[in-house]
PDB file of C-alpha atoms in Angstrom:
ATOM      1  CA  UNK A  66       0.587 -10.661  19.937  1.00  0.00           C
ATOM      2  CA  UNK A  67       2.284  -9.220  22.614  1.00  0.00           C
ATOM      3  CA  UNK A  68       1.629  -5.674  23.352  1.00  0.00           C
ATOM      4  CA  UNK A  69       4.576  -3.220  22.457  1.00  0.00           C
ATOM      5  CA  UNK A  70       5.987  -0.177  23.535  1.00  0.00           C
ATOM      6  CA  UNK A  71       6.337   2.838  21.068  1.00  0.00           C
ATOM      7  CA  UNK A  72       8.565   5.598  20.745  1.00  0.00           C
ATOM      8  CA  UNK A  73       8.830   8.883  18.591  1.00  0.00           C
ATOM      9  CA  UNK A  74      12.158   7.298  17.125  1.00  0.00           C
ATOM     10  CA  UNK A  75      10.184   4.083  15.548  1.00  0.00           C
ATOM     11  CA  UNK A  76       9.691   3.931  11.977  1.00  0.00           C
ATOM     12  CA  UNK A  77       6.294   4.502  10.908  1.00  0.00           C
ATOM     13  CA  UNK A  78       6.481   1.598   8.484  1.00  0.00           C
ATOM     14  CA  UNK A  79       8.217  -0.307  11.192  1.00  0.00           C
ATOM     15  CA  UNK A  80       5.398   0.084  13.627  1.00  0.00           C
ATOM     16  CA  UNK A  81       2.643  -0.415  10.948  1.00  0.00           C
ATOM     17  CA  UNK A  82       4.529  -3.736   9.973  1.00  0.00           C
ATOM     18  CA  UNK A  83       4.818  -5.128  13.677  1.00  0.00           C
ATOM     19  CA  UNK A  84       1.094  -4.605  14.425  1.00  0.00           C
ATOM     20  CA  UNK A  85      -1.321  -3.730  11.481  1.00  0.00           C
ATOM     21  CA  UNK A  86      -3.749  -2.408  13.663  1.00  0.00           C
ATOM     22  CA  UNK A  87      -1.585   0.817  14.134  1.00  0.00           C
ATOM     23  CA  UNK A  88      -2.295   1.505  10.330  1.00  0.00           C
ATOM     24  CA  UNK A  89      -5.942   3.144  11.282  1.00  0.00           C
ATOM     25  CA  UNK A  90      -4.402   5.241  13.906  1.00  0.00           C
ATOM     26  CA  UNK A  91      -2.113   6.419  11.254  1.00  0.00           C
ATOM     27  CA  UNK A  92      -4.695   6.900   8.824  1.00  0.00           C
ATOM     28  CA  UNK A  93      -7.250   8.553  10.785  1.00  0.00           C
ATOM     29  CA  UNK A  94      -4.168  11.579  11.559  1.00  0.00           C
ATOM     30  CA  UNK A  95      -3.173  11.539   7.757  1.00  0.00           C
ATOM     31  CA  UNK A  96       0.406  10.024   9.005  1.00  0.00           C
ATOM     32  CA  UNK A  97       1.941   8.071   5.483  1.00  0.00           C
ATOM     33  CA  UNK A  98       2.894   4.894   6.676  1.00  0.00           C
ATOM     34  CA  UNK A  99       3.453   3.171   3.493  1.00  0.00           C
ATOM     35  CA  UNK A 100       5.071   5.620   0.478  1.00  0.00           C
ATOM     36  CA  UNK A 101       7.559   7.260   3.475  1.00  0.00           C
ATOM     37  CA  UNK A 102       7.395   4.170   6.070  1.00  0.00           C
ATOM     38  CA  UNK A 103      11.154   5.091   7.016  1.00  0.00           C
ATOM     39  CA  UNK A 104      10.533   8.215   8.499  1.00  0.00           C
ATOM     40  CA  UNK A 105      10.619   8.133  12.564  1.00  0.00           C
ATOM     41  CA  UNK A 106       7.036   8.951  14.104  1.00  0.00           C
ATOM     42  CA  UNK A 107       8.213  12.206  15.294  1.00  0.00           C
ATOM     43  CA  UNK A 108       9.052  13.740  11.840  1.00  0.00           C
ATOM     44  CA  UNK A 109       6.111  11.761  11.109  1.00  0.00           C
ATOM     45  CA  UNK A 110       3.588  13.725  12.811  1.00  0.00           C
ATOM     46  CA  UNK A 111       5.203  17.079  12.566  1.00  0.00           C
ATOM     47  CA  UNK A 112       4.676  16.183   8.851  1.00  0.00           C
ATOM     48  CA  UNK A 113       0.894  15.596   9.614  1.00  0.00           C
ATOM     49  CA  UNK A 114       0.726  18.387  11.745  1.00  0.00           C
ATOM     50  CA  UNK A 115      -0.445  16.454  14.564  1.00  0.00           C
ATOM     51  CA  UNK A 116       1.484  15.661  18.235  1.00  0.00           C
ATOM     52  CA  UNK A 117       3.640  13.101  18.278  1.00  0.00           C
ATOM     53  CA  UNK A 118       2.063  12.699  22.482  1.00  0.00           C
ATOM     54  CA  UNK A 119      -1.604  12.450  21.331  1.00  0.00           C
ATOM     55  CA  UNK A 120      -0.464   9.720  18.571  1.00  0.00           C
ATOM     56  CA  UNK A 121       1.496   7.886  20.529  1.00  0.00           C
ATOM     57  CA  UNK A 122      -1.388   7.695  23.072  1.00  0.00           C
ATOM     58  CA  UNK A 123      -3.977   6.842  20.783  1.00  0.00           C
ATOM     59  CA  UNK A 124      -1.256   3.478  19.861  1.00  0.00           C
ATOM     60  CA  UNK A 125      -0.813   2.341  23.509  1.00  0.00           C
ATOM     61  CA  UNK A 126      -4.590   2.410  23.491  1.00  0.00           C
ATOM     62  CA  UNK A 127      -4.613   0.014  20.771  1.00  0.00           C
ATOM     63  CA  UNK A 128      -5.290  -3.573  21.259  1.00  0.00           C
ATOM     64  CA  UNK A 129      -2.637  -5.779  19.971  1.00  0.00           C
ATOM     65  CA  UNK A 130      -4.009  -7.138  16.253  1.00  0.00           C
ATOM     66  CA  UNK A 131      -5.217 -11.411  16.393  1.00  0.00           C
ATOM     67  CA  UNK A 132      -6.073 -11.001  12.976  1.00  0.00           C
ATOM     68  CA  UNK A 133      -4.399 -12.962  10.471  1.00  0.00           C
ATOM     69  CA  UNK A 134      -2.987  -9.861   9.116  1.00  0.00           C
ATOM     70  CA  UNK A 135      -1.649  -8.955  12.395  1.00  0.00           C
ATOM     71  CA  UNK A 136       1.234 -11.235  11.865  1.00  0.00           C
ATOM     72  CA  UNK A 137       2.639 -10.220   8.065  1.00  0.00           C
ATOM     73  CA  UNK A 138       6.190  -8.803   9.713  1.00  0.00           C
ATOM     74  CA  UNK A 139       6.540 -12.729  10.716  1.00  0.00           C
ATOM     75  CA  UNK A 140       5.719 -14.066   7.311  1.00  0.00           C
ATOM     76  CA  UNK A 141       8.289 -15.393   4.795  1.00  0.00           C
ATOM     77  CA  UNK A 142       9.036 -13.739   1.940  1.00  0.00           C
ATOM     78  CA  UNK A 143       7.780 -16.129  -0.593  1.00  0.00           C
ATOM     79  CA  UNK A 144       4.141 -16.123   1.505  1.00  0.00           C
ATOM     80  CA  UNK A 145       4.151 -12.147   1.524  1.00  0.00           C
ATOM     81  CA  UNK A 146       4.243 -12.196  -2.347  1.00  0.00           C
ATOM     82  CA  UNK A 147       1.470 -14.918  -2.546  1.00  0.00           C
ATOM     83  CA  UNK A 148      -0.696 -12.428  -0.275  1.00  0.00           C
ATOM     84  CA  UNK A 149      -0.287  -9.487  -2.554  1.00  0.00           C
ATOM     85  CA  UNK A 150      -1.146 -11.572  -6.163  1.00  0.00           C
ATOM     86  CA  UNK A 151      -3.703 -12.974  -4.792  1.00  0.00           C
ATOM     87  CA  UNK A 152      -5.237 -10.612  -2.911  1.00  0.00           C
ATOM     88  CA  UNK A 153      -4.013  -7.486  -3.894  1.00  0.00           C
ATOM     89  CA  UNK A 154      -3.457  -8.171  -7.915  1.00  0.00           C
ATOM     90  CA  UNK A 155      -7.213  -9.655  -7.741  1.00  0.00           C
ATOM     91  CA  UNK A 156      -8.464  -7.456  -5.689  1.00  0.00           C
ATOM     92  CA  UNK A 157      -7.331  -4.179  -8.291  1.00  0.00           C
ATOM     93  CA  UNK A 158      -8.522  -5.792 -11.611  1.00  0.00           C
ATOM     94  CA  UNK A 159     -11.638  -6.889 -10.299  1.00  0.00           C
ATOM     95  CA  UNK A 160     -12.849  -4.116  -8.385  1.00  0.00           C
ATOM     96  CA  UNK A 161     -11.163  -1.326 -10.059  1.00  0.00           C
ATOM     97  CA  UNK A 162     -13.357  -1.692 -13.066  1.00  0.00           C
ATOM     98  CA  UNK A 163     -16.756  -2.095 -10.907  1.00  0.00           C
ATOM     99  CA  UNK A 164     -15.383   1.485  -8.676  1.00  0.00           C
ATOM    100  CA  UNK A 165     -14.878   2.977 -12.544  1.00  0.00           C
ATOM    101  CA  UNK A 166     -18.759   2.111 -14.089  1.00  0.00           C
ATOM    102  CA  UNK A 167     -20.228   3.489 -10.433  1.00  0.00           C
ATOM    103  CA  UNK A 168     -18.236   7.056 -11.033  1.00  0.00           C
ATOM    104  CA  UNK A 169     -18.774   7.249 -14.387  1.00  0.00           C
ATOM    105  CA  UNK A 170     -23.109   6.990 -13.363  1.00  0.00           C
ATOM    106  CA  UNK A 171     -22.230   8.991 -10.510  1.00  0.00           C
ATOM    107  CA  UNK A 172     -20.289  12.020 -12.883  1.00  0.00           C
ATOM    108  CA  UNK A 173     -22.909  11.384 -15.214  1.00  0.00           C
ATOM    109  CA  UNK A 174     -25.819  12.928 -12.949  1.00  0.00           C
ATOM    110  CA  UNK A 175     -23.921  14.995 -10.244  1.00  0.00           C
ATOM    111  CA  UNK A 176     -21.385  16.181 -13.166  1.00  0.00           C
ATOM    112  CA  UNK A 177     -22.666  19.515 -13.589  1.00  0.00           C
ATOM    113  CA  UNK A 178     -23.130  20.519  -9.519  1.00  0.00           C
ATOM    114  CA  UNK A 179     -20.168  18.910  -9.098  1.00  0.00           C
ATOM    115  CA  UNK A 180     -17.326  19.292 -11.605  1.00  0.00           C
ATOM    116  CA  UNK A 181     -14.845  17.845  -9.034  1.00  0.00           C
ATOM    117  CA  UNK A 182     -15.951  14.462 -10.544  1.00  0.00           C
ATOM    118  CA  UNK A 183     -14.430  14.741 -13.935  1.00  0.00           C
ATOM    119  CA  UNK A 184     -11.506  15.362 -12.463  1.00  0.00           C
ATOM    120  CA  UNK A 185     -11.436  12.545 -10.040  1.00  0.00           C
ATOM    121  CA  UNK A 186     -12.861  10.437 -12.925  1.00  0.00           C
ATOM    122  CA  UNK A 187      -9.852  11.769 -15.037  1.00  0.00           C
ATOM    123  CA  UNK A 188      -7.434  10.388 -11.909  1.00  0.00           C
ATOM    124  CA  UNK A 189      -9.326   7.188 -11.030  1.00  0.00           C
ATOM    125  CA  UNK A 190      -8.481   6.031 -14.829  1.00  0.00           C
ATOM    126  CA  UNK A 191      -5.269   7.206 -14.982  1.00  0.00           C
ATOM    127  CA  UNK A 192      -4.610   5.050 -11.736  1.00  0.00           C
ATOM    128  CA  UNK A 193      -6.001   2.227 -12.890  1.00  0.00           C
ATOM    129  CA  UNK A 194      -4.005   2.346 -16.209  1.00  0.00           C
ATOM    130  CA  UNK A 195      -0.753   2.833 -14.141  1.00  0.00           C
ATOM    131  CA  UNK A 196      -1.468   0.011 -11.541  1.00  0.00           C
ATOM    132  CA  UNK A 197      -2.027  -2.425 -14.342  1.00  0.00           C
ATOM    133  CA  UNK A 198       0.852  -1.829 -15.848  1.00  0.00           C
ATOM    134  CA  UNK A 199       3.116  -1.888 -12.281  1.00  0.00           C
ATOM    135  CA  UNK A 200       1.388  -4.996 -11.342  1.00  0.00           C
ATOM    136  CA  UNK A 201       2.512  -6.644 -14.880  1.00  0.00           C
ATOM    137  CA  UNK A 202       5.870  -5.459 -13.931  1.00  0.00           C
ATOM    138  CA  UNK A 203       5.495  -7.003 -10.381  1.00  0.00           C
ATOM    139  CA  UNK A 204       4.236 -10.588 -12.078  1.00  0.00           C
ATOM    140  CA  UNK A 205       6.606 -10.450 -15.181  1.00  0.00           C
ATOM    141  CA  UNK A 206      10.185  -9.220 -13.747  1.00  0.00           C
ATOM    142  CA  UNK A 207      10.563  -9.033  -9.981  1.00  0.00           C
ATOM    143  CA  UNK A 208       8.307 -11.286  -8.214  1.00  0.00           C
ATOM    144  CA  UNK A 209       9.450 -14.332 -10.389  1.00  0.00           C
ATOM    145  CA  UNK A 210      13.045 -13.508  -9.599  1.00  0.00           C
ATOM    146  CA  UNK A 211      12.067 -12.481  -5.661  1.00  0.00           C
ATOM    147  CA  UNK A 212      10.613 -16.266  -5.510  1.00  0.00           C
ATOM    148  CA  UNK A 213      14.021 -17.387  -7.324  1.00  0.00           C
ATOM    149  CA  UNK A 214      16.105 -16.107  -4.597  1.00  0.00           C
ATOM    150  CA  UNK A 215      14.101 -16.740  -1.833  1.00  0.00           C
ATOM    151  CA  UNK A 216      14.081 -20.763  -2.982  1.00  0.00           C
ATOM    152  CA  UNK A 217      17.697 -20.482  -3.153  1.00  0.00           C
ATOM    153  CA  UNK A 218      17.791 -19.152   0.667  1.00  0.00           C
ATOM    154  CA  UNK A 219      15.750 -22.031   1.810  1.00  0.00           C
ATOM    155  CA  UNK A 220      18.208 -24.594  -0.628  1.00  0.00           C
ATOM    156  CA  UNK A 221      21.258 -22.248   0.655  1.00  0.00           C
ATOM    157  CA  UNK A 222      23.045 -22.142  -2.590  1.00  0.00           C
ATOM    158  CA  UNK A 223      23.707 -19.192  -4.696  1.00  0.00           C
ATOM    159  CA  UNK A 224      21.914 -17.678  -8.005  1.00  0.00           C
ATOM    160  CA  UNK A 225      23.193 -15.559 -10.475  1.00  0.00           C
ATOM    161  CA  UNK A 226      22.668 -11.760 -10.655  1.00  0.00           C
ATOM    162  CA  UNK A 227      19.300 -10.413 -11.790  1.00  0.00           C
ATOM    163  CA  UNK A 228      19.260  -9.332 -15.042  1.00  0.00           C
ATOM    164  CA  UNK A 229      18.963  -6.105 -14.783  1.00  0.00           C
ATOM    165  CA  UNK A 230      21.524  -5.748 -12.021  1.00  0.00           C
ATOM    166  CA  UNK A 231      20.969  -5.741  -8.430  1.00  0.00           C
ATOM    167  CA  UNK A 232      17.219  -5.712  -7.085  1.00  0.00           C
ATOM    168  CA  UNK A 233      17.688  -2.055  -5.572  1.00  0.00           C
ATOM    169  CA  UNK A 234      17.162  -1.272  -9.597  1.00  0.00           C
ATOM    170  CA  UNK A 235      13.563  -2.410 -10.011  1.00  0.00           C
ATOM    171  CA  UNK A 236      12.559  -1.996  -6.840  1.00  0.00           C
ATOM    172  CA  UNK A 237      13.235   1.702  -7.169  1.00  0.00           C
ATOM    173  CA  UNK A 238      10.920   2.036  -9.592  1.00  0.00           C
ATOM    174  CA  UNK A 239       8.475   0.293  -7.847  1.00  0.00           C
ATOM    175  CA  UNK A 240       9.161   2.545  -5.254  1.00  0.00           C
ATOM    176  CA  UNK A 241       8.453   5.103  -7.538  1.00  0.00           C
ATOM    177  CA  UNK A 242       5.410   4.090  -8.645  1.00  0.00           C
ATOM    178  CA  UNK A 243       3.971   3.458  -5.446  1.00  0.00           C
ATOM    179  CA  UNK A 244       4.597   7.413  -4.578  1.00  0.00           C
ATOM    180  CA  UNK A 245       2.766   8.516  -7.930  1.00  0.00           C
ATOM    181  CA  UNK A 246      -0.201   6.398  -7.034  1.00  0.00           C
ATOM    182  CA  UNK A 247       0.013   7.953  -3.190  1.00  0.00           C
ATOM    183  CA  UNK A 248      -0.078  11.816  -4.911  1.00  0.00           C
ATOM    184  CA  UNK A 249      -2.813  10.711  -6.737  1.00  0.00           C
ATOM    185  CA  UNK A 250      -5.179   9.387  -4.123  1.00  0.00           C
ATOM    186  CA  UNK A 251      -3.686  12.186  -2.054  1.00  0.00           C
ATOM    187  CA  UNK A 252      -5.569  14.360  -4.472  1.00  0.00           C
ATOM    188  CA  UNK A 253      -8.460  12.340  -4.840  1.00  0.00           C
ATOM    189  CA  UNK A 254      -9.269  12.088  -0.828  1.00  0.00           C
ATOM    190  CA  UNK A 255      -8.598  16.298  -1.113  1.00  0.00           C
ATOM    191  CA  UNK A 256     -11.294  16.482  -4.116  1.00  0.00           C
ATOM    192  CA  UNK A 257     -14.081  14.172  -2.396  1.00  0.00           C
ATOM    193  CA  UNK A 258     -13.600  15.677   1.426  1.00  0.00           C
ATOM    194  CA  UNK A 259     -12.005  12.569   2.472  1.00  0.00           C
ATOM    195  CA  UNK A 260     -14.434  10.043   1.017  1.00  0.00           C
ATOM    196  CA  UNK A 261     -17.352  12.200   1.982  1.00  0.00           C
ATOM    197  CA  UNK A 262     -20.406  12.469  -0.051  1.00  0.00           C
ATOM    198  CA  UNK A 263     -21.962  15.982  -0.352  1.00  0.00           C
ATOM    199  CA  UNK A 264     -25.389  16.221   0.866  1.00  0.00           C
ATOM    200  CA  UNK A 265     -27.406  16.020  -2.406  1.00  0.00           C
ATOM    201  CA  UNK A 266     -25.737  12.867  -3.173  1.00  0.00           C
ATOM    202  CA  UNK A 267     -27.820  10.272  -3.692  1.00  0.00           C
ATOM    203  CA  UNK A 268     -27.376   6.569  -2.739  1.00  0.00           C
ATOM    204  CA  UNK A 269     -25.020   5.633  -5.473  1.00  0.00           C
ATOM    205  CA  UNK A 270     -22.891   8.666  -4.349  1.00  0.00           C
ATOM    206  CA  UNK A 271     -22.589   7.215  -1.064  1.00  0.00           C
ATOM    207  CA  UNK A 272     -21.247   3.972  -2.582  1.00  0.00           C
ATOM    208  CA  UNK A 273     -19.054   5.271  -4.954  1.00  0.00           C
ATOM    209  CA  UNK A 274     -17.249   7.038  -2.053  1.00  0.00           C
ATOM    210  CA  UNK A 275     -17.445   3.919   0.397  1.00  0.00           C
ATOM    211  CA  UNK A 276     -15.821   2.055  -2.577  1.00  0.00           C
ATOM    212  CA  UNK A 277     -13.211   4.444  -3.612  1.00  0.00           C
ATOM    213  CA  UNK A 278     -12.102   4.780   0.393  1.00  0.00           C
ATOM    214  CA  UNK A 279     -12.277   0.732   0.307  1.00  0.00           C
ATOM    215  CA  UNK A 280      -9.635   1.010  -3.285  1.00  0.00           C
ATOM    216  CA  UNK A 281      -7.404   3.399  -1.219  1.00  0.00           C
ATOM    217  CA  UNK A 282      -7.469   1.101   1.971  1.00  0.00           C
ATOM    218  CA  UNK A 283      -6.126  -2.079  -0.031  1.00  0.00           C
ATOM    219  CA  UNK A 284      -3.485  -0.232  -2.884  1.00  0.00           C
ATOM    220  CA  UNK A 285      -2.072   0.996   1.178  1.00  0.00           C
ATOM    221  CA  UNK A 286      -1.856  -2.058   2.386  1.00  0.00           C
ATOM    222  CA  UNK A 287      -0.550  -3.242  -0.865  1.00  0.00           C
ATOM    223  CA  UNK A 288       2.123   0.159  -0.760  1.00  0.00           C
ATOM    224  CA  UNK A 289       2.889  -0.883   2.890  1.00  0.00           C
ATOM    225  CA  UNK A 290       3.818  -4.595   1.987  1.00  0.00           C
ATOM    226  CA  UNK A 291       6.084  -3.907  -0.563  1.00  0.00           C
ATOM    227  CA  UNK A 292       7.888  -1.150   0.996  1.00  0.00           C
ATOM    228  CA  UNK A 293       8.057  -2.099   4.507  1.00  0.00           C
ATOM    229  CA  UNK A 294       8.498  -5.597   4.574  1.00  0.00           C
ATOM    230  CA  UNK A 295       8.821  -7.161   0.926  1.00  0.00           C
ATOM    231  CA  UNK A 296      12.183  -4.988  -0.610  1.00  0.00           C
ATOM    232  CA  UNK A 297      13.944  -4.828   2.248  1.00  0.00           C
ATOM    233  CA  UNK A 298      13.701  -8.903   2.773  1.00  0.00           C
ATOM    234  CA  UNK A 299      14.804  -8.988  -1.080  1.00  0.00           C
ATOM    235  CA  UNK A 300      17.668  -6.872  -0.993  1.00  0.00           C
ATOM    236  CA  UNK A 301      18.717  -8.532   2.298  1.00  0.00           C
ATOM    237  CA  UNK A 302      18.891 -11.691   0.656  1.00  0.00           C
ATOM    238  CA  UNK A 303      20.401 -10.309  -2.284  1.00  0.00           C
ATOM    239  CA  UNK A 304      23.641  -9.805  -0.342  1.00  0.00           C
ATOM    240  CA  UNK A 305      23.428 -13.165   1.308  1.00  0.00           C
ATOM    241  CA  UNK A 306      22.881 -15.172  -1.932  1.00  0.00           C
ATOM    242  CA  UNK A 307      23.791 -13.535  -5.200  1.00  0.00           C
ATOM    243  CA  UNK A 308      27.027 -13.980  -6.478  1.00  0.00           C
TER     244      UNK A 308
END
């Protein structure tokens, strides 16, 4: 990948979806790439707090991303959507459950010189009840009719309006969604020191916040997909190929 050339007037999102390896630069200043990806770097980073000349550094010293993942801005729309069911979807009902048991040992020991835990345990379930019930929502109603119109784009012939109107609809409340689920690991990265693990934490501890900073990386990711890159595709081809 060739290398590029950044400005303060790039969307964050924009950047992140051109070169994935500028998400850890982003992360590692607390700039939100994914829930608020259309915000320009510079509002980005007075946001964060941070200066815009010190970020933009640290991206030039980037090296551009090989990785496979690297190249998702040059995907197709119909291979984006593969990516997040089967990696994403997976990824949250398998390993959600495994991240919920190690807390729940974790709370049950460190409970009492900790109390932080019951809260976070309190969040990590409500997340997990949430996200199931977006990505049924994602696998029941839009993806099937994303796939639809992207078939029809390769065919070039028309389809019929969604059912619920245009696309902008449920991708709103996707949109939506994805913010609650940023507030809420928001608050859970504030209540664990950024995935830190106090010093009488024991081994399990450790893991439990390794895994939980693991959960955050890939619902990001999955945030940064959908926003950046997946919607706007859809509602682009919306206006080229719905009636």
């Amino acid at each position: 990948m060739e290398k590029k050339q950044w400005n303060e007037n790039w969307e964050v999102g924009q950047i992140v979806a051109t070169d994935y390896a500028t998400a850890r630069v982003f992360a590692g200043y607390g700039i939100d790439f994914c829930c608020h990806g259309e915000v320009a770097l510079e509002k980005a980073c007075e946001q964060a707090g941070v200066s815009v000349a010190e970020v933009l550094k640290a991206l030039d010293a980037l090296e551009p991303n090989k990785e496979v993942a690297g190249g998702f801005a040059a995907w197709p729309l119909d291979l984006l959507i593969d990516y997040v069911l089967k990696i994403h979807h997976r990824y949250i009902r398998r390993q959600g459950p495994v991240t919920l048991a190690l807390l729940e040992k974790v709370e049950a020991v460190h409970g009492e010189a900790h109390p932080e835990l019951h809260e976070l345990h309190a969040l990590f379930v409500e997340s997990l009840q949430e996200l199931e019930m977006h990505l049924q929502k994602e696998e029941n109603v839009l993806f099937p009719y994303l796939l639809e119109l992207f078939d029809a784009s390769e065919q070039g012939r028309y389809i019929e309006q969604m059912h619920c109107g245009t696309v902008a609809n449920p991708i709103r409340v996707m949109r939506m969604e994805h913010e609650g689920e940023g507030n809420r690991y928001h608050r859970i990265a504030e209540l664990t020191n950024g995935f830190t693990a106090p010093a009488d934490g024991c081994n399990s501890y450790r893991l439990l916040m390794q895994e939980l900073e693991d959960f955050v990386r890939h619902l990001y990711e999955h945030i940064h997909l959908e926003n950046n890159l997946i919607f706007p595709m859809a509602v682009e081809l919306e206006e080229k190929w719905v009636r």
